[in-house]
Coordinates of C-alpha atoms in Angstrom, one line a residue:
Chain I
M59 CA 0.1 -0.2 0.4
S60 CA 1.0 3.1 -1.0
W61 CA 1.5 6.2 1.7
I62 CA 2.8 9.5 2.7
K63 CA 4.6 9.9 6.0
V64 CA 5.3 13.8 7.0
V65 CA 8.4 13.1 8.8
G66 CA 9.7 15.2 11.9
T67 CA 13.2 14.6 11.7
G68 CA 14.2 16.9 14.7
P69 CA 16.7 19.5 14.8
G70 CA 19.2 18.0 12.6
R71 CA 21.4 15.2 14.1
Y72 CA 20.3 11.5 14.5
Q73 CA 20.4 10.9 18.3
D74 CA 17.6 13.4 18.4
M75 CA 14.9 11.8 15.8
T76 CA 12.5 9.7 17.2
V77 CA 11.9 5.8 16.1
R78 CA 9.1 6.7 14.0
A79 CA 10.7 9.0 12.4
I80 CA 14.1 7.0 11.5
R81 CA 11.2 3.9 10.9
A82 CA 9.4 6.3 8.3
L83 CA 13.0 6.9 6.5
R84 CA 13.9 3.2 6.9
D85 CA 10.8 2.1 5.6
C86 CA 9.7 4.1 2.7
D87 CA 10.6 4.0 -1.2
V88 CA 11.2 7.6 -2.1
V89 CA 12.5 10.5 -0.3
I90 CA 11.5 14.3 -1.0
G91 CA 13.1 17.2 0.9
Y92 CA 14.9 20.2 1.4
I93 CA 18.1 20.0 0.4
T94 CA 19.4 21.1 3.6
Y95 CA 17.5 18.8 5.5
I96 CA 18.0 16.0 2.8
N97 CA 21.4 16.5 3.5
L98 CA 21.4 16.3 7.3
V99 CA 19.6 12.5 7.1
R100 CA 21.1 11.7 3.8
D101 CA 23.5 8.6 5.8
L102 CA 20.2 7.0 6.3
V103 CA 18.8 7.3 3.2
K104 CA 21.7 6.1 1.1
D105 CA 19.7 3.1 -1.1
K106 CA 16.4 5.4 -1.5
D107 CA 15.5 7.1 -4.4
I108 CA 15.7 11.2 -3.3
I109 CA 14.3 14.1 -4.5
Y110 CA 15.2 17.4 -3.4
S111 CA 15.0 20.7 -4.1
G112 CA 15.7 24.3 -2.9
M113 CA 13.7 27.3 -0.7
R114 CA 10.5 28.3 -1.4
Q115 CA 9.9 25.0 -3.4
E116 CA 7.6 23.6 -0.5
T117 CA 4.5 23.0 -3.0
E118 CA 6.2 21.5 -5.6
R119 CA 7.4 19.3 -2.7
C120 CA 3.8 18.0 -1.8
R121 CA 2.6 18.1 -5.3
K122 CA 5.6 15.7 -6.3
A123 CA 4.7 13.6 -3.3
L124 CA 0.6 13.4 -3.6
E125 CA 2.1 12.3 -7.5
L126 CA 4.3 9.6 -6.1
A127 CA 1.9 8.2 -3.7
S128 CA -0.9 8.6 -6.1
L129 CA 1.4 5.7 -8.6
G130 CA 1.8 3.7 -5.1
K131 CA 5.0 4.7 -3.4
K132 CA 6.1 4.9 0.0
V133 CA 7.2 8.1 0.3
S134 CA 8.5 10.1 3.4
L135 CA 8.9 13.6 3.0
I136 CA 11.2 15.0 5.4
S137 CA 10.4 18.3 7.5
G138 CA 12.5 19.7 9.8
G139 CA 12.1 20.3 13.2
D140 CA 8.4 19.3 13.3
P141 CA 6.0 19.1 10.9
G142 CA 3.4 20.9 12.4
I143 CA 4.7 23.9 13.7
Y144 CA 6.0 26.0 10.6
G145 CA 6.5 22.8 8.9
M146 CA 5.4 21.0 5.9
A147 CA 2.2 18.9 7.1
G148 CA -0.3 21.8 6.6
L149 CA 0.2 22.6 3.4
L150 CA 0.3 18.5 1.9
Y151 CA -2.9 18.6 3.6
E152 CA -4.6 21.4 1.7
L153 CA -2.9 20.2 -1.6
A154 CA -4.2 16.5 -0.9
K155 CA -8.0 17.5 -0.7
K156 CA -8.4 16.2 -4.0
N157 CA -6.6 12.6 -3.0
V158 CA -8.9 11.8 -0.8
D159 CA -7.6 8.1 -0.7
T160 CA -4.2 9.2 -0.3
D161 CA -2.7 7.5 3.4
I162 CA -0.9 10.4 5.2
E163 CA 1.3 10.1 8.6
I164 CA 2.1 12.9 10.2
I165 CA 5.0 12.4 12.1
P166 CA 5.7 14.9 15.3
G167 CA 9.6 15.7 15.5
V168 CA 11.4 18.2 18.3
S169 CA 10.3 21.3 17.2
S170 CA 13.2 24.1 16.7
V171 CA 12.0 25.9 19.1
S172 CA 12.2 23.0 21.9
A173 CA 15.9 22.3 20.8
A174 CA 17.0 26.1 21.3
A175 CA 15.4 26.3 24.9
S176 CA 17.0 23.2 25.9
L177 CA 20.0 24.8 25.3
L178 CA 19.6 27.8 26.7
G179 CA 18.4 26.2 29.9
A180 CA 14.7 26.6 30.5
P181 CA 13.1 29.7 29.2
L182 CA 9.9 28.6 28.0
M183 CA 8.4 26.7 31.0
T184 CA 4.9 28.8 31.0
D185 CA 3.0 30.8 28.2
F186 CA 4.6 31.1 25.6
A187 CA 3.8 32.7 22.0
S188 CA 5.8 31.8 18.5
I189 CA 6.2 34.2 15.8
S190 CA 7.5 34.6 12.5
L191 CA 9.0 37.8 11.7
S192 CA 8.9 36.5 8.1
D193 CA 6.3 38.3 5.7
H194 CA 6.7 36.4 2.9
L195 CA 3.1 34.8 3.5
T196 CA 2.3 36.9 6.9
P197 CA 1.4 40.9 6.3
W198 CA 3.7 42.6 8.6
E199 CA 0.1 44.3 10.2
A200 CA -0.3 40.9 11.7
I201 CA 3.1 39.6 12.8
A202 CA 2.6 43.8 14.7
K203 CA -0.5 42.9 16.1
R204 CA 1.1 39.6 17.2
L205 CA 4.0 41.0 18.6
E206 CA 2.2 43.7 20.6
M207 CA -0.5 41.6 22.4
A208 CA 2.4 39.0 23.3
A209 CA 4.2 41.7 24.5
R210 CA 1.4 42.9 26.4
A211 CA 0.3 39.7 28.0
D212 CA 4.0 38.9 29.3
F213 CA 4.2 35.8 27.1
V214 CA 7.4 34.1 26.7
I215 CA 8.2 34.8 23.0
A216 CA 9.8 32.5 20.2
L217 CA 11.2 34.6 17.2
F218 CA 10.9 32.0 13.9
N219 CA 12.8 33.3 10.6
P220 CA 14.0 36.6 12.2
K221 CA 15.8 38.0 9.7
S222 CA 16.9 37.2 6.2
R223 CA 18.5 38.6 3.0
E224 CA 15.7 40.3 1.9
R225 CA 14.4 40.9 5.5
K226 CA 16.1 42.5 7.4
D227 CA 14.0 45.2 8.7
N228 CA 11.8 43.1 10.5
L229 CA 14.3 42.5 13.5
P230 CA 14.5 45.8 14.5
R231 CA 10.9 46.3 14.1
A232 CA 9.5 43.8 16.0
L233 CA 12.3 44.2 19.3
D234 CA 10.4 48.2 19.2
I235 CA 7.8 46.4 19.7
V236 CA 8.4 44.4 22.6
L237 CA 10.6 47.3 23.8
K238 CA 7.7 49.0 24.8
Y239 CA 6.0 46.8 27.2
R240 CA 9.2 44.8 28.5
C241 CA 12.7 46.0 30.0
S242 CA 15.8 46.3 27.6
S243 CA 17.7 44.3 30.6
T244 CA 14.9 41.4 29.6
P245 CA 16.9 38.0 29.5
C246 CA 17.5 36.9 26.0
G247 CA 18.6 33.6 24.3
I248 CA 19.9 33.8 20.9
V249 CA 20.7 30.1 19.1
K250 CA 21.8 29.5 15.7
N251 CA 21.8 25.5 14.5
A252 CA 20.4 24.4 17.3
S253 CA 21.2 20.9 18.2
R254 CA 23.4 20.6 15.0
E255 CA 26.8 21.4 13.2
G256 CA 27.7 25.3 13.2
E257 CA 25.6 25.3 17.1
I258 CA 25.8 28.9 18.6
T259 CA 24.1 29.4 22.0
L260 CA 24.2 32.8 23.6
V261 CA 22.6 34.2 26.7
T262 CA 21.9 38.2 26.3
K263 CA 19.5 40.8 27.2
L264 CA 17.0 42.3 25.2
G265 CA 18.2 45.6 24.2
D266 CA 21.5 44.1 23.3
L267 CA 20.3 41.9 21.1
L268 CA 20.8 43.6 17.4
K269 CA 24.7 43.3 18.5
Y270 CA 24.8 40.1 17.4
D271 CA 24.6 37.7 13.6
I272 CA 21.1 37.1 13.3
D273 CA 20.2 35.3 10.0
M274 CA 17.2 32.7 8.5
T275 CA 18.4 29.8 10.7
T276 CA 19.1 31.5 13.8
L277 CA 16.1 31.4 16.6
I278 CA 15.3 33.4 19.4
I279 CA 13.4 33.6 22.6
I280 CA 12.6 36.8 24.7
G281 CA 12.0 36.2 27.9
N282 CA 9.2 37.5 30.3
S283 CA 9.5 39.6 33.3
S284 CA 9.8 36.9 35.4
T285 CA 13.3 35.3 33.5
F286 CA 16.1 35.4 34.8
I287 CA 20.1 34.6 34.6
T288 CA 22.0 31.7 36.8
G289 CA 25.1 29.8 36.2
G290 CA 24.3 31.4 32.0
K291 CA 21.3 29.7 31.8
M292 CA 18.3 31.3 31.1
V293 CA 15.3 30.4 32.9
T294 CA 11.9 31.0 33.0
P295 CA 10.2 30.4 37.0
R296 CA 6.8 28.3 36.4
G297 CA 6.2 29.9 39.9
Y298 CA 7.3 27.2 42.6
V299 CA 7.7 28.4 46.2
L300 CA 10.8 27.3 46.8
Chain G
M208 CA 31.0 11.4 36.3
S209 CA 27.9 12.0 37.8
W210 CA 25.3 13.7 35.5
I211 CA 21.8 14.7 35.4
K212 CA 19.7 14.1 32.5
V213 CA 16.3 15.8 31.8
V214 CA 14.7 13.2 29.6
G215 CA 12.0 14.6 27.3
T216 CA 9.8 11.0 26.8
G217 CA 7.6 12.4 24.5
P218 CA 4.0 11.9 24.4
G219 CA 4.4 8.1 25.6
R220 CA 5.0 5.7 23.5
Y221 CA 8.8 4.2 22.5
Q222 CA 8.1 5.3 18.8
D223 CA 7.7 8.7 19.6
M224 CA 11.2 8.6 21.8
T225 CA 14.4 10.5 20.2
V226 CA 17.4 8.0 20.5
R227 CA 18.7 10.6 22.8
A228 CA 16.4 10.1 25.9
I229 CA 16.5 5.7 25.1
R230 CA 20.3 6.5 25.6
A231 CA 20.0 8.0 29.0
L232 CA 17.6 6.0 30.3
R233 CA 19.7 3.2 29.7
D234 CA 22.9 4.5 30.7
C235 CA 21.5 6.1 33.8
D236 CA 22.2 4.7 37.0
V237 CA 18.7 5.9 38.8
V238 CA 15.3 6.8 37.2
I239 CA 12.8 9.5 39.2
G240 CA 9.5 10.3 38.0
Y241 CA 6.0 10.9 37.8
I242 CA 4.2 7.9 38.3
T243 CA 2.5 7.6 35.1
Y244 CA 5.4 8.6 33.5
I245 CA 7.6 6.3 34.8
N246 CA 5.4 3.7 33.7
L247 CA 5.3 4.3 30.0
V248 CA 9.2 3.5 30.3
R249 CA 9.3 1.2 32.3
D250 CA 10.4 -1.2 29.6
L251 CA 13.3 0.5 29.1
V252 CA 14.5 0.8 32.6
K253 CA 13.8 -2.4 34.4
D254 CA 17.6 -3.1 36.0
K255 CA 17.5 0.7 37.3
D256 CA 16.6 2.3 40.8
I257 CA 13.4 4.1 40.3
I258 CA 12.2 7.0 42.7
Y259 CA 8.5 8.1 41.8
S260 CA 6.2 10.4 43.1
G261 CA 2.7 11.7 42.8
M262 CA 1.3 14.4 41.2
R263 CA 2.5 17.9 42.8
Q264 CA 5.9 16.6 44.3
E265 CA 8.3 18.5 41.2
T266 CA 10.4 19.9 43.6
E267 CA 10.6 16.7 45.8
R268 CA 11.8 14.9 42.7
C269 CA 14.5 17.6 41.6
R270 CA 16.4 17.3 45.3
K271 CA 15.7 14.2 44.9
A272 CA 17.8 13.9 41.5
L273 CA 20.8 16.5 43.0
E274 CA 20.7 15.1 46.2
L275 CA 22.2 11.8 44.6
A276 CA 24.2 13.3 41.2
S277 CA 25.9 15.1 44.2
L278 CA 26.4 11.1 45.7
G279 CA 28.3 10.4 42.2
K280 CA 25.1 8.8 41.0
K281 CA 24.2 9.8 37.2
V282 CA 20.1 10.7 37.0
S283 CA 17.7 10.4 34.7
L284 CA 14.9 12.7 35.6
I285 CA 12.2 11.5 33.5
S286 CA 9.7 14.8 32.0
G287 CA 6.4 13.9 29.6
G288 CA 6.6 15.5 26.3
D289 CA 9.2 18.3 26.2
P290 CA 11.0 18.8 30.0
G291 CA 11.2 22.7 28.6
I292 CA 7.5 23.0 28.2
Y293 CA 5.5 23.1 30.8
G294 CA 8.6 20.3 32.3
M295 CA 10.9 19.8 35.0
A296 CA 13.5 21.8 33.0
G297 CA 13.0 25.1 34.5
L298 CA 12.3 23.7 38.4
L299 CA 15.9 22.1 38.3
Y300 CA 17.4 24.9 37.4
E301 CA 16.2 27.3 40.2
L302 CA 16.9 24.5 42.5
A303 CA 20.5 23.9 41.1
K304 CA 21.4 27.4 42.1
K305 CA 24.0 26.2 44.6
N306 CA 25.7 22.7 43.2
V307 CA 26.8 24.7 40.7
D308 CA 29.2 21.6 39.2
T309 CA 26.3 19.7 39.1
D310 CA 26.7 18.7 35.2
I311 CA 22.7 19.3 33.7
E312 CA 21.9 18.1 29.9
I313 CA 18.2 18.9 29.1
I314 CA 16.8 16.4 26.1
P315 CA 14.5 17.9 24.2
G316 CA 11.2 15.6 23.2
V317 CA 8.5 15.8 21.4
S318 CA 6.3 18.2 23.1
S319 CA 1.9 16.9 23.3
V320 CA 1.5 20.5 21.2
S321 CA 3.3 18.6 18.6
A322 CA 1.8 14.9 18.7
A323 CA -1.8 16.9 19.4
A324 CA -1.5 18.7 16.0
S325 CA -0.1 15.9 14.6
L326 CA -2.9 13.8 14.8
L327 CA -5.8 16.2 13.9
G328 CA -4.0 17.7 11.0
A329 CA -2.3 20.3 10.8
P330 CA -4.0 23.1 13.0
L331 CA -0.4 25.1 14.0
M332 CA 1.4 25.9 11.0
T333 CA 1.2 29.4 12.3
D334 CA 1.6 31.4 14.6
F335 CA 0.7 29.9 18.0
A336 CA 0.2 31.4 21.8
S337 CA 0.8 28.1 24.2
I338 CA -1.6 28.5 27.7
S339 CA -1.9 26.5 30.6
L340 CA -5.2 26.8 32.2
S341 CA -4.1 25.8 35.1
D342 CA -4.4 28.6 38.1
H343 CA -2.2 26.3 40.6
L344 CA 1.3 28.4 39.7
T345 CA 0.3 31.0 37.6
P346 CA -3.0 33.7 38.8
W347 CA -6.5 34.1 36.6
E348 CA -6.0 37.6 35.6
A349 CA -2.2 36.5 34.4
I350 CA -4.4 33.8 32.6
A351 CA -7.0 35.3 31.1
K352 CA -5.0 38.6 29.6
R353 CA -2.6 35.6 28.0
L354 CA -6.1 34.4 26.6
E355 CA -7.7 37.9 25.4
M356 CA -4.5 39.0 24.0
A357 CA -4.3 35.9 22.3
A358 CA -7.7 36.0 21.0
R359 CA -7.4 39.6 19.5
A360 CA -4.6 38.7 17.9
D361 CA -5.6 35.3 15.5
F362 CA -3.1 33.4 17.6
V363 CA -3.8 29.8 17.0
I364 CA -4.6 28.9 20.4
A365 CA -3.3 25.5 22.4
L366 CA -5.0 25.0 25.9
F367 CA -2.9 23.1 28.6
N368 CA -4.3 21.6 31.8
P369 CA -8.0 22.9 30.3
K370 CA -9.8 21.0 33.7
S371 CA -9.0 19.0 37.3
R372 CA -11.0 18.0 39.5
E373 CA -10.4 21.2 41.4
R374 CA -11.2 23.6 38.3
K375 CA -13.7 22.9 36.4
D376 CA -14.7 26.9 35.7
N377 CA -11.4 27.9 33.7
L378 CA -11.9 26.4 31.1
P379 CA -15.6 28.0 30.2
R380 CA -14.3 31.2 31.7
A381 CA -11.7 31.1 29.0
L382 CA -13.9 30.2 26.4
D383 CA -16.6 33.5 27.5
I384 CA -12.6 35.3 26.7
V385 CA -12.6 33.5 22.7
L386 CA -15.7 33.8 22.1
K387 CA -15.1 37.8 21.9
Y388 CA -13.3 37.9 19.6
R389 CA -13.3 34.3 17.0
C390 CA -16.7 33.1 15.8
S391 CA -18.4 30.2 17.2
S392 CA -18.1 28.2 14.1
T393 CA -13.9 28.0 14.6
P394 CA -12.4 24.6 14.3
C395 CA -11.4 23.8 17.7
G396 CA -9.4 19.8 18.4
I397 CA -9.8 17.6 21.7
V398 CA -7.3 15.4 21.7
K399 CA -7.2 13.3 25.4
N400 CA -3.7 11.1 25.8
A401 CA -2.1 12.2 22.6
S402 CA 0.1 9.4 20.8
R403 CA -0.3 6.5 24.2
E404 CA -2.8 4.5 25.4
G405 CA -6.5 6.2 25.7
E406 CA -6.4 8.4 22.7
I407 CA -9.1 10.3 22.0
T408 CA -8.7 12.4 18.9
L409 CA -11.9 14.6 17.6
V410 CA -12.3 17.7 15.6
T411 CA -15.0 19.8 16.4
K412 CA -16.3 23.9 16.5
L413 CA -15.6 26.8 19.4
G414 CA -19.2 26.6 20.8
D415 CA -19.5 23.3 21.1
L416 CA -16.5 22.5 22.9
L417 CA -18.0 22.1 26.1
K418 CA -20.0 19.5 24.9
Y419 CA -17.3 16.9 24.6
D420 CA -15.4 15.3 28.8
I421 CA -13.1 17.3 28.9
D422 CA -9.8 16.5 31.8
M423 CA -6.8 16.9 33.3
T424 CA -5.4 14.4 30.2
T425 CA -6.6 16.8 27.1
L426 CA -5.4 18.9 25.0
I427 CA -6.8 22.0 23.1
I428 CA -6.3 23.7 19.7
I429 CA -8.0 26.8 19.3
G430 CA -7.9 27.6 15.7
N431 CA -7.5 30.8 13.9
S432 CA -9.8 32.7 11.7
S433 CA -8.0 31.2 8.5
T434 CA -8.6 27.6 10.6
F435 CA -10.8 25.3 8.2
I436 CA -11.5 21.6 8.5
T437 CA -11.0 19.6 5.6
G438 CA -11.8 15.4 5.1
G439 CA -11.9 15.3 8.8
K440 CA -8.6 17.5 9.2
M441 CA -8.3 20.1 11.2
V442 CA -5.6 23.0 8.8
T443 CA -4.3 26.1 9.1
P444 CA -2.9 27.5 5.9
R445 CA 0.4 28.7 6.4
G446 CA -1.0 31.6 3.6
Y447 CA 0.6 29.6 0.0
V448 CA -1.6 30.7 -2.9
L449 CA -2.1 27.5 -4.1

């Protein structure tokens, strides 16, 4: 029987993949993915047909997966981190509408926000908001409103896609919004390439964030009003009386 | 050398654990955890010393882990889901303050929100807010403000701990807030025991949520204004033009 499994490969290293993800890569006929994520699991899929494409070709990858499944293939569609968080799960369901018979399974993975948090210490711990600064698919006004509301309600804030070559201004604009409600000394974490080659983890303050080299592989976590730094780690207390 | 690894065991089944989590359970001397989570991994830790305790004994478990590590033991402190999301990571760092020499590693896992999303379809996909309705450690006023702001900014909303025996009113109060800004036909997902024994997955509407049996093992995901249902799955479009 044919199927499509949307395989959350986690932050990148074998050790952070789930057993189910590894099995799906082992049991499929074809692996489809963005080249960067394919390269991270290449050792596991040596004997498979591999179809990769570049950035922003998500639609093509999903269509290809549906086409191959309709031809009887078992397809692993790779999604870095967790496929359900800014990943490939949604787009596949949107495109699958007419292919009602395709057997689709989403295999959850360790999201990059969980990986980044584990390296920084324990910055999430309580209520948090996850916001992507990419205005490629979401209008900036919607992003700005989310930043404003998240800052006002004292959510810990995880910023995905903080910067790319074409979008250099969104991060400073976002920080201007957050700084209206949150102190410049608020602890912040910067994680580049969380839990994979090239990993850089750094704890700093909200007011100093722009001094650092931030790009599209970076995830930023902004603490809430209770977040503190201890032994180099960023910790948001849950509220236990100790 | 002694250590403490805070092991994210994911939603519950072996297949959703990461390789790193499995290795930590294999390599430790002692396993400490909440009885429910210990039972989920019992096959993996048969030959280990096991220390378990009941609900709300998180502080005692962390102190025990620090004490045993200081005596030279290798300790796996179990945290269901991801230890960084409403898990044990933060409390351990808070209590470890004085034990500066303890080697602590946080092993991220598949969070229950990722597991629930994977069963519902693809409800997160874009910006989301994660809110716990438990007012055991957070004052209700703070929770209410977060609900209000998250609803106003059209975040997808994941509700943790929606109900317990002592807190039956928080969920209806929360829904009253969200319904000020979001249509009663908004798709919602209810997942009980995500990806483990007793799993129940259900897609409904915001206005009908209270008709269902909801308890502390339930995670609720409330769609944003674009979320739709297709083939029984709950999908939040990311914004691709198809």
